[in-house]
Amino acid sequence: MTDSPKPKIDLTPPAHTIKPRNLALGIERMGFVSLSHPVLMAIVFVMLGALAAVGFTRLKVDDSLSQLFRSDTAEYRAYEDVTRRFPSSEFDVLIVIEGNSLLERSSLEKLRNLVIDLQLVDGTRGIISMFSARQPPENGSIPAPLFPQHLPEGADYQTLIQKVMANEIIRGKLLSEDGKLTLIVLALDPAVMQGDKLGGVVHEVRQTIADHLAGTGLKTELSGVPVMQLEIRNAIRSDRLVYNTLGFVAGCLIAIMFFRRVSFMIIAAGPPLAAILLALGALGWLDFRLNMFLNVMTPLIMVISFSDSMQLTFAARDRLLAGDNKYEAFRNSLLIVGPACVLTHATAGVSFIALQFSKSDLIQAFGEAGLIATAVAMVAVLTLAPLLGVLLIRHEDIFVDRVKGVDTALDVLRWFCRWIAVLMVRRPGLYTLIGLLIVVVLSVGYAQLQPRYRLADQVPDRQQAVQASHRLDAKLTGANPIDVLIEFPPGKSLYAPETLGVIADVHATLEHQNGIGNVWSLETLRRWLAEKAHRTDVNTLKEYVDILPRYLTRRFISEKQDAVVVNGRVPDKDASQLLPIVSTLNKKLDAIRAKYPGYKISVTGLSAIAARNSAIMIDKLSNGLTIEIVFVAAFIGLAFRSFIVMLVSILPGIFPIVLAGSVLWLLGVGLQFASVIALTVSFGLGLSATIHFLNRLQIEDTEINPAVGVERATILVGPPLILTSAVLACGLAMTAFSSLPSLRLFGWLSAFAMIAALVADLFILRPTAMFLSRVARRLTSRSLTGSSG
């Protein structure tokens, strides 16, 4: 038995104006204003562009490392309280100096001179180094420096080095156990962190180090929050220029390759450019700040608007080839494609709304900015594409004569789309079942994903800060601070026996906690006085606290002396590894809380905040994504006024998410903030292909043979869908050039999800639509038959 020959599908657009079902409440008709008043609209866009340019200059960069966890929670308020009352780690430049010759006499001379000159750098307010250490006090006098003014030589110098290596204050804290690495902590003025002076101060610090240590063979790297923030700031600025430009160029090349005329490339690329300028200008006027997530807003605007701009341009081009003039062509393209454009922007907006369920102010701001940018992009596409069309296109008849018969690239895509359509509608039930099984299997892999967060992933990993932190992790138990805040009850002073007792107990608990090292507090000074000077009275302790520089005592004692901090360091590990350390420490502190009921003891610091909140926040974002899938599917079904359409959109919508999640699981990457946001946004963007196909299907569908409608819709919509998916993937993949690991992950994962969405559109959506359509028709037919009977 042979298959009957397939009927030839007529791809010629009808000559009359098409009036598709109203999916977008007529919002797409805003583009008609550009057709009727092109000069006026051109003037309006020029004026808006000027305002947007001013707004763009107002954009600032938020490079705070704590921005991801900024929220209105008790934990974050405690962290802010410690930062305000004990200005220490947030303003410390960590200078890591390493080398085999570190403790040689000539190296120490240069290191000491370096420490002196670093204090003269404008914008610094104090320094701590191994040269800060003192010898035990004698006869009640002020203790002499551990390093004398004139370093001894020979055997006396070796004796000095033995004292240095045995000194409890600096060993394992400022000097590694092997004597090959030292840490210098340079405190900056908080005012430097708020302005544009940070870059100049860090540059002067680097230059001072280079001048003093030249020829010593010592290797120097900088880390600490100020250096990390500066590297984040520089990366955001450079990345914005580099990968945004590359993404736009790639999109333009794809457009001109298939449109074959520069004018059509400008029509397709102009609205995205305008959308980027207008959206960023609006964000600037609304006082949004660029950060590691908002930095991807530009490529997201580009891909959202480029997708629908390409669809409108393709539709207008087809109408021109069918004999319409340019006004009729763009009017009909708005009527045919416009409703789907509105719906794709609406679903992208829903994706950004889903981010509002996060407790992170950063992620919420990203969602708000994305929603604003999506609205701006929709208006720019629907009004600017027809405006550019009527202004740039000339001599339509000459264009038609030149293009007909030489549309090779598009003909190849049409042939491929027809082959896919014929294959998929041949056995739709089987292919739908296969698609369902694949999604179920991939969902199992996605379910295995565990939350992951590391501070180093938020910082450029090709710069010094991360490398220096790794050395501190290896040699001095870590670079990331963890603090225990002790607040005194009313009536208790700093030197009360109970206060000193609780400080001593907390200090000891922190010291004995596995995974925490380099513990400092007032107890460090008290122990040193007791062991070296055999002085344990409170008056001596108070005397030495008063002798120490104010910037040093403020690191551990609040200005009003109503609270203290016990500070430790932890390595830069994944939050899942830090959380057991923080939880165990907190449980041990419960005994001290019970012993001293009036004292409030809290574990805080960026490491503790990250360990506690990252997994919870990522899980909530992942759960929000599940809610978003259901909500968006219902939204699409409501727009099309069809329960079947809602069911049709679910499988192709889920496929790219579970596939990308399974890849993350196989790679052992886990579910990070960047990846869950990439999947959330990509879900909304990936539905663009589904919506445009379903929109065309409801125009082309035939009652007699639904397969013909599916095939015709695929052939007409398939080429621009493939091209727009390529543009989406190119635009997002450009973030792979970023020096920020989180943005690289966001970029490649989003691009991968875009390609996966295209695969789902071609191989899952078509047979599912065909199969469910047949099922619905059969059920309707049986219902009618039963009623008549």
mmCIF file with all atom_site columns, C-alpha atoms in Angstrom, residues 306-417:
data_model
loop_
_atom_site.group_PDB
_atom_site.id
_atom_site.type_symbol
_atom_site.label_atom_id
_atom_site.label_alt_id
_atom_site.label_comp_id
_atom_site.label_asym_id
_atom_site.label_entity_id
_atom_site.label_seq_id
_atom_site.pdbx_PDB_ins_code
_atom_site.Cartn_x
_atom_site.Cartn_y
_atom_site.Cartn_z
_atom_site.occupancy
_atom_site.B_iso_or_equiv
_atom_site.pdbx_formal_charge
_atom_site.auth_seq_id
_atom_site.auth_comp_id
_atom_site.auth_asym_id
_atom_site.auth_atom_id
_atom_site.pdbx_PDB_model_num
ATOM 1   C CA . PHE A 1 306 ? 15.105 41.657 17.658 1.00 0.00 ? 306 PHE A CA 1
ATOM 2   C CA . SER A 1 307 ? 12.943 38.549 17.689 1.00 0.00 ? 307 SER A CA 1
ATOM 3   C CA . ASP A 1 308 ? 9.671  40.362 17.058 1.00 0.00 ? 308 ASP A CA 1
ATOM 4   C CA . SER A 1 309 ? 11.254 42.992 14.828 1.00 0.00 ? 309 SER A CA 1
ATOM 5   C CA . MET A 1 310 ? 12.486 40.175 12.598 1.00 0.00 ? 310 MET A CA 1
ATOM 6   C CA . GLN A 1 311 ? 9.018  38.633 12.546 1.00 0.00 ? 311 GLN A CA 1
ATOM 7   C CA . LEU A 1 312 ? 7.406  41.913 11.486 1.00 0.00 ? 312 LEU A CA 1
ATOM 8   C CA . THR A 1 313 ? 10.067 42.505 8.840  1.00 0.00 ? 313 THR A CA 1
ATOM 9   C CA . PHE A 1 314 ? 9.664  38.996 7.422  1.00 0.00 ? 314 PHE A CA 1
ATOM 10  C CA . ALA A 1 315 ? 5.893  39.368 7.275  1.00 0.00 ? 315 ALA A CA 1
ATOM 11  C CA . ALA A 1 316 ? 6.143  42.769 5.571  1.00 0.00 ? 316 ALA A CA 1
ATOM 12  C CA . ARG A 1 317 ? 8.670  41.377 3.088  1.00 0.00 ? 317 ARG A CA 1
ATOM 13  C CA . ASP A 1 318 ? 6.314  38.513 2.216  1.00 0.00 ? 318 ASP A CA 1
ATOM 14  C CA . ARG A 1 319 ? 3.485  40.993 1.665  1.00 0.00 ? 319 ARG A CA 1
ATOM 15  C CA . LEU A 1 320 ? 5.665  43.082 -0.636 1.00 0.00 ? 320 LEU A CA 1
ATOM 16  C CA . LEU A 1 321 ? 6.444  39.987 -2.671 1.00 0.00 ? 321 LEU A CA 1
ATOM 17  C CA . ALA A 1 322 ? 2.686  39.325 -2.825 1.00 0.00 ? 322 ALA A CA 1
ATOM 18  C CA . GLY A 1 323 ? 2.126  42.712 -4.479 1.00 0.00 ? 323 GLY A CA 1
ATOM 19  C CA . ASP A 1 324 ? 1.294  45.047 -1.556 1.00 0.00 ? 324 ASP A CA 1
ATOM 20  C CA . ASN A 1 325 ? 2.758  48.530 -1.442 1.00 0.00 ? 325 ASN A CA 1
ATOM 21  C CA . LYS A 1 326 ? 4.882  49.388 1.563  1.00 0.00 ? 326 LYS A CA 1
ATOM 22  C CA . TYR A 1 327 ? 2.010  50.909 3.563  1.00 0.00 ? 327 TYR A CA 1
ATOM 23  C CA . GLU A 1 328 ? -0.251 47.921 2.995  1.00 0.00 ? 328 GLU A CA 1
ATOM 24  C CA . ALA A 1 329 ? 2.635  45.496 3.637  1.00 0.00 ? 329 ALA A CA 1
ATOM 25  C CA . PHE A 1 330 ? 3.438  46.873 7.080  1.00 0.00 ? 330 PHE A CA 1
ATOM 26  C CA . ARG A 1 331 ? -0.216 47.333 7.972  1.00 0.00 ? 331 ARG A CA 1
ATOM 27  C CA . ASN A 1 332 ? -0.888 43.687 7.196  1.00 0.00 ? 332 ASN A CA 1
ATOM 28  C CA . SER A 1 333 ? 2.290  42.570 8.981  1.00 0.00 ? 333 SER A CA 1
ATOM 29  C CA . LEU A 1 334 ? 1.055  44.366 12.101 1.00 0.00 ? 334 LEU A CA 1
ATOM 30  C CA . LEU A 1 335 ? -2.305 42.643 11.798 1.00 0.00 ? 335 LEU A CA 1
ATOM 31  C CA . ILE A 1 336 ? -0.782 39.196 11.179 1.00 0.00 ? 336 ILE A CA 1
ATOM 32  C CA . VAL A 1 337 ? 2.303  39.200 13.423 1.00 0.00 ? 337 VAL A CA 1
ATOM 33  C CA . GLY A 1 338 ? 1.538  42.120 15.753 1.00 0.00 ? 338 GLY A CA 1
ATOM 34  C CA . PRO A 1 339 ? -0.764 40.231 18.148 1.00 0.00 ? 339 PRO A CA 1
ATOM 35  C CA . ALA A 1 340 ? 1.884  37.540 18.632 1.00 0.00 ? 340 ALA A CA 1
ATOM 36  C CA . CYS A 1 341 ? 4.516  40.233 19.215 1.00 0.00 ? 341 CYS A CA 1
ATOM 37  C CA . VAL A 1 342 ? 2.396  41.725 21.976 1.00 0.00 ? 342 VAL A CA 1
ATOM 38  C CA . LEU A 1 343 ? 1.822  38.283 23.482 1.00 0.00 ? 343 LEU A CA 1
ATOM 39  C CA . THR A 1 344 ? 5.546  37.348 23.417 1.00 0.00 ? 344 THR A CA 1
ATOM 40  C CA . HIS A 1 345 ? 6.428  40.559 25.228 1.00 0.00 ? 345 HIS A CA 1
ATOM 41  C CA . ALA A 1 346 ? 3.634  39.877 27.701 1.00 0.00 ? 346 ALA A CA 1
ATOM 42  C CA . THR A 1 347 ? 4.953  36.393 28.477 1.00 0.00 ? 347 THR A CA 1
ATOM 43  C CA . ALA A 1 348 ? 8.492  37.783 28.854 1.00 0.00 ? 348 ALA A CA 1
ATOM 44  C CA . GLY A 1 349 ? 7.012  40.336 31.238 1.00 0.00 ? 349 GLY A CA 1
ATOM 45  C CA . VAL A 1 350 ? 5.401  37.528 33.227 1.00 0.00 ? 350 VAL A CA 1
ATOM 46  C CA . SER A 1 351 ? 8.841  35.880 33.484 1.00 0.00 ? 351 SER A CA 1
ATOM 47  C CA . PHE A 1 352 ? 10.210 39.048 35.045 1.00 0.00 ? 352 PHE A CA 1
ATOM 48  C CA . ILE A 1 353 ? 7.210  39.373 37.339 1.00 0.00 ? 353 ILE A CA 1
ATOM 49  C CA . ALA A 1 354 ? 8.017  35.876 38.661 1.00 0.00 ? 354 ALA A CA 1
ATOM 50  C CA . LEU A 1 355 ? 11.329 37.250 39.974 1.00 0.00 ? 355 LEU A CA 1
ATOM 51  C CA . GLN A 1 356 ? 9.402  39.485 42.371 1.00 0.00 ? 356 GLN A CA 1
ATOM 52  C CA . PHE A 1 357 ? 8.837  36.417 44.581 1.00 0.00 ? 357 PHE A CA 1
ATOM 53  C CA . SER A 1 358 ? 12.512 36.510 45.557 1.00 0.00 ? 358 SER A CA 1
ATOM 54  C CA . LYS A 1 359 ? 13.561 38.046 48.873 1.00 0.00 ? 359 LYS A CA 1
ATOM 55  C CA . SER A 1 360 ? 16.694 39.466 47.261 1.00 0.00 ? 360 SER A CA 1
ATOM 56  C CA . ASP A 1 361 ? 16.439 43.172 46.466 1.00 0.00 ? 361 ASP A CA 1
ATOM 57  C CA . LEU A 1 362 ? 18.898 42.615 43.613 1.00 0.00 ? 362 LEU A CA 1
ATOM 58  C CA . ILE A 1 363 ? 16.759 39.969 41.900 1.00 0.00 ? 363 ILE A CA 1
ATOM 59  C CA . GLN A 1 364 ? 13.601 41.981 42.498 1.00 0.00 ? 364 GLN A CA 1
ATOM 60  C CA . ALA A 1 365 ? 15.254 45.025 40.908 1.00 0.00 ? 365 ALA A CA 1
ATOM 61  C CA . PHE A 1 366 ? 16.281 42.859 37.962 1.00 0.00 ? 366 PHE A CA 1
ATOM 62  C CA . GLY A 1 367 ? 12.665 41.753 37.545 1.00 0.00 ? 367 GLY A CA 1
ATOM 63  C CA . GLU A 1 368 ? 11.378 45.337 37.751 1.00 0.00 ? 368 GLU A CA 1
ATOM 64  C CA . ALA A 1 369 ? 13.962 46.574 35.238 1.00 0.00 ? 369 ALA A CA 1
ATOM 65  C CA . GLY A 1 370 ? 13.180 43.665 32.920 1.00 0.00 ? 370 GLY A CA 1
ATOM 66  C CA . LEU A 1 371 ? 9.475  44.428 33.040 1.00 0.00 ? 371 LEU A CA 1
ATOM 67  C CA . ILE A 1 372 ? 10.089 48.095 32.183 1.00 0.00 ? 372 ILE A CA 1
ATOM 68  C CA . ALA A 1 373 ? 12.508 47.160 29.404 1.00 0.00 ? 373 ALA A CA 1
ATOM 69  C CA . THR A 1 374 ? 10.029 44.662 27.964 1.00 0.00 ? 374 THR A CA 1
ATOM 70  C CA . ALA A 1 375 ? 7.270  47.296 27.786 1.00 0.00 ? 375 ALA A CA 1
ATOM 71  C CA . VAL A 1 376 ? 9.651  49.789 26.156 1.00 0.00 ? 376 VAL A CA 1
ATOM 72  C CA . ALA A 1 377 ? 10.840 47.155 23.665 1.00 0.00 ? 377 ALA A CA 1
ATOM 73  C CA . MET A 1 378 ? 7.272  46.269 22.676 1.00 0.00 ? 378 MET A CA 1
ATOM 74  C CA . VAL A 1 379 ? 6.381  49.888 21.937 1.00 0.00 ? 379 VAL A CA 1
ATOM 75  C CA . ALA A 1 380 ? 9.651  50.444 20.058 1.00 0.00 ? 380 ALA A CA 1
ATOM 76  C CA . VAL A 1 381 ? 9.143  47.391 17.843 1.00 0.00 ? 381 VAL A CA 1
ATOM 77  C CA . LEU A 1 382 ? 5.482  47.983 17.012 1.00 0.00 ? 382 LEU A CA 1
ATOM 78  C CA . THR A 1 383 ? 5.967  51.658 16.160 1.00 0.00 ? 383 THR A CA 1
ATOM 79  C CA . LEU A 1 384 ? 9.526  51.929 14.848 1.00 0.00 ? 384 LEU A CA 1
ATOM 80  C CA . ALA A 1 385 ? 9.563  48.919 12.505 1.00 0.00 ? 385 ALA A CA 1
ATOM 81  C CA . PRO A 1 386 ? 6.691  50.242 10.318 1.00 0.00 ? 386 PRO A CA 1
ATOM 82  C CA . LEU A 1 387 ? 8.137  53.772 10.588 1.00 0.00 ? 387 LEU A CA 1
ATOM 83  C CA . LEU A 1 388 ? 11.517 52.652 9.227  1.00 0.00 ? 388 LEU A CA 1
ATOM 84  C CA . GLY A 1 389 ? 9.726  50.575 6.613  1.00 0.00 ? 389 GLY A CA 1
ATOM 85  C CA . VAL A 1 390 ? 7.831  53.485 5.051  1.00 0.00 ? 390 VAL A CA 1
ATOM 86  C CA . LEU A 1 391 ? 10.869 55.785 5.303  1.00 0.00 ? 391 LEU A CA 1
ATOM 87  C CA . LEU A 1 392 ? 13.543 53.447 3.913  1.00 0.00 ? 392 LEU A CA 1
ATOM 88  C CA . ILE A 1 393 ? 11.819 51.251 1.363  1.00 0.00 ? 393 ILE A CA 1
ATOM 89  C CA . ARG A 1 394 ? 11.807 52.735 -2.150 1.00 0.00 ? 394 ARG A CA 1
ATOM 90  C CA . HIS A 1 395 ? 10.638 51.325 -5.481 1.00 0.00 ? 395 HIS A CA 1
ATOM 91  C CA . GLU A 1 396 ? 8.855  48.238 -4.244 1.00 0.00 ? 396 GLU A CA 1
ATOM 92  C CA . ASP A 1 397 ? 8.363  46.882 -7.757 1.00 0.00 ? 397 ASP A CA 1
ATOM 93  C CA . ILE A 1 398 ? 12.105 46.906 -8.461 1.00 0.00 ? 398 ILE A CA 1
ATOM 94  C CA . PHE A 1 399 ? 12.757 45.078 -5.183 1.00 0.00 ? 399 PHE A CA 1
ATOM 95  C CA . VAL A 1 400 ? 10.206 42.384 -6.048 1.00 0.00 ? 400 VAL A CA 1
ATOM 96  C CA . ASP A 1 401 ? 11.715 41.822 -9.502 1.00 0.00 ? 401 ASP A CA 1
ATOM 97  C CA . ARG A 1 402 ? 15.237 41.468 -8.068 1.00 0.00 ? 402 ARG A CA 1
ATOM 98  C CA . VAL A 1 403 ? 14.358 39.135 -5.204 1.00 0.00 ? 403 VAL A CA 1
ATOM 99  C CA . LYS A 1 404 ? 11.988 36.715 -6.918 1.00 0.00 ? 404 LYS A CA 1
ATOM 100 C CA . GLY A 1 405 ? 13.793 33.569 -7.930 1.00 0.00 ? 405 GLY A CA 1
ATOM 101 C CA . VAL A 1 406 ? 17.016 34.352 -6.043 1.00 0.00 ? 406 VAL A CA 1
ATOM 102 C CA . ASP A 1 407 ? 15.810 33.871 -2.455 1.00 0.00 ? 407 ASP A CA 1
ATOM 103 C CA . THR A 1 408 ? 18.140 30.879 -2.050 1.00 0.00 ? 408 THR A CA 1
ATOM 104 C CA . ALA A 1 409 ? 18.860 31.113 1.679  1.00 0.00 ? 409 ALA A CA 1
ATOM 105 C CA . LEU A 1 410 ? 15.208 31.456 2.623  1.00 0.00 ? 410 LEU A CA 1
ATOM 106 C CA . ASP A 1 411 ? 14.198 28.757 0.153  1.00 0.00 ? 411 ASP A CA 1
ATOM 107 C CA . VAL A 1 412 ? 16.559 26.345 1.912  1.00 0.00 ? 412 VAL A CA 1
ATOM 108 C CA . LEU A 1 413 ? 14.993 27.193 5.265  1.00 0.00 ? 413 LEU A CA 1
ATOM 109 C CA . ARG A 1 414 ? 11.493 26.779 3.827  1.00 0.00 ? 414 ARG A CA 1
ATOM 110 C CA . TRP A 1 415 ? 12.431 23.385 2.411  1.00 0.00 ? 415 TRP A CA 1
ATOM 111 C CA . PHE A 1 416 ? 13.818 22.309 5.805  1.00 0.00 ? 416 PHE A CA 1
ATOM 112 C CA . CYS A 1 417 ? 10.708 23.551 7.612  1.00 0.00 ? 417 CYS A CA 1
#
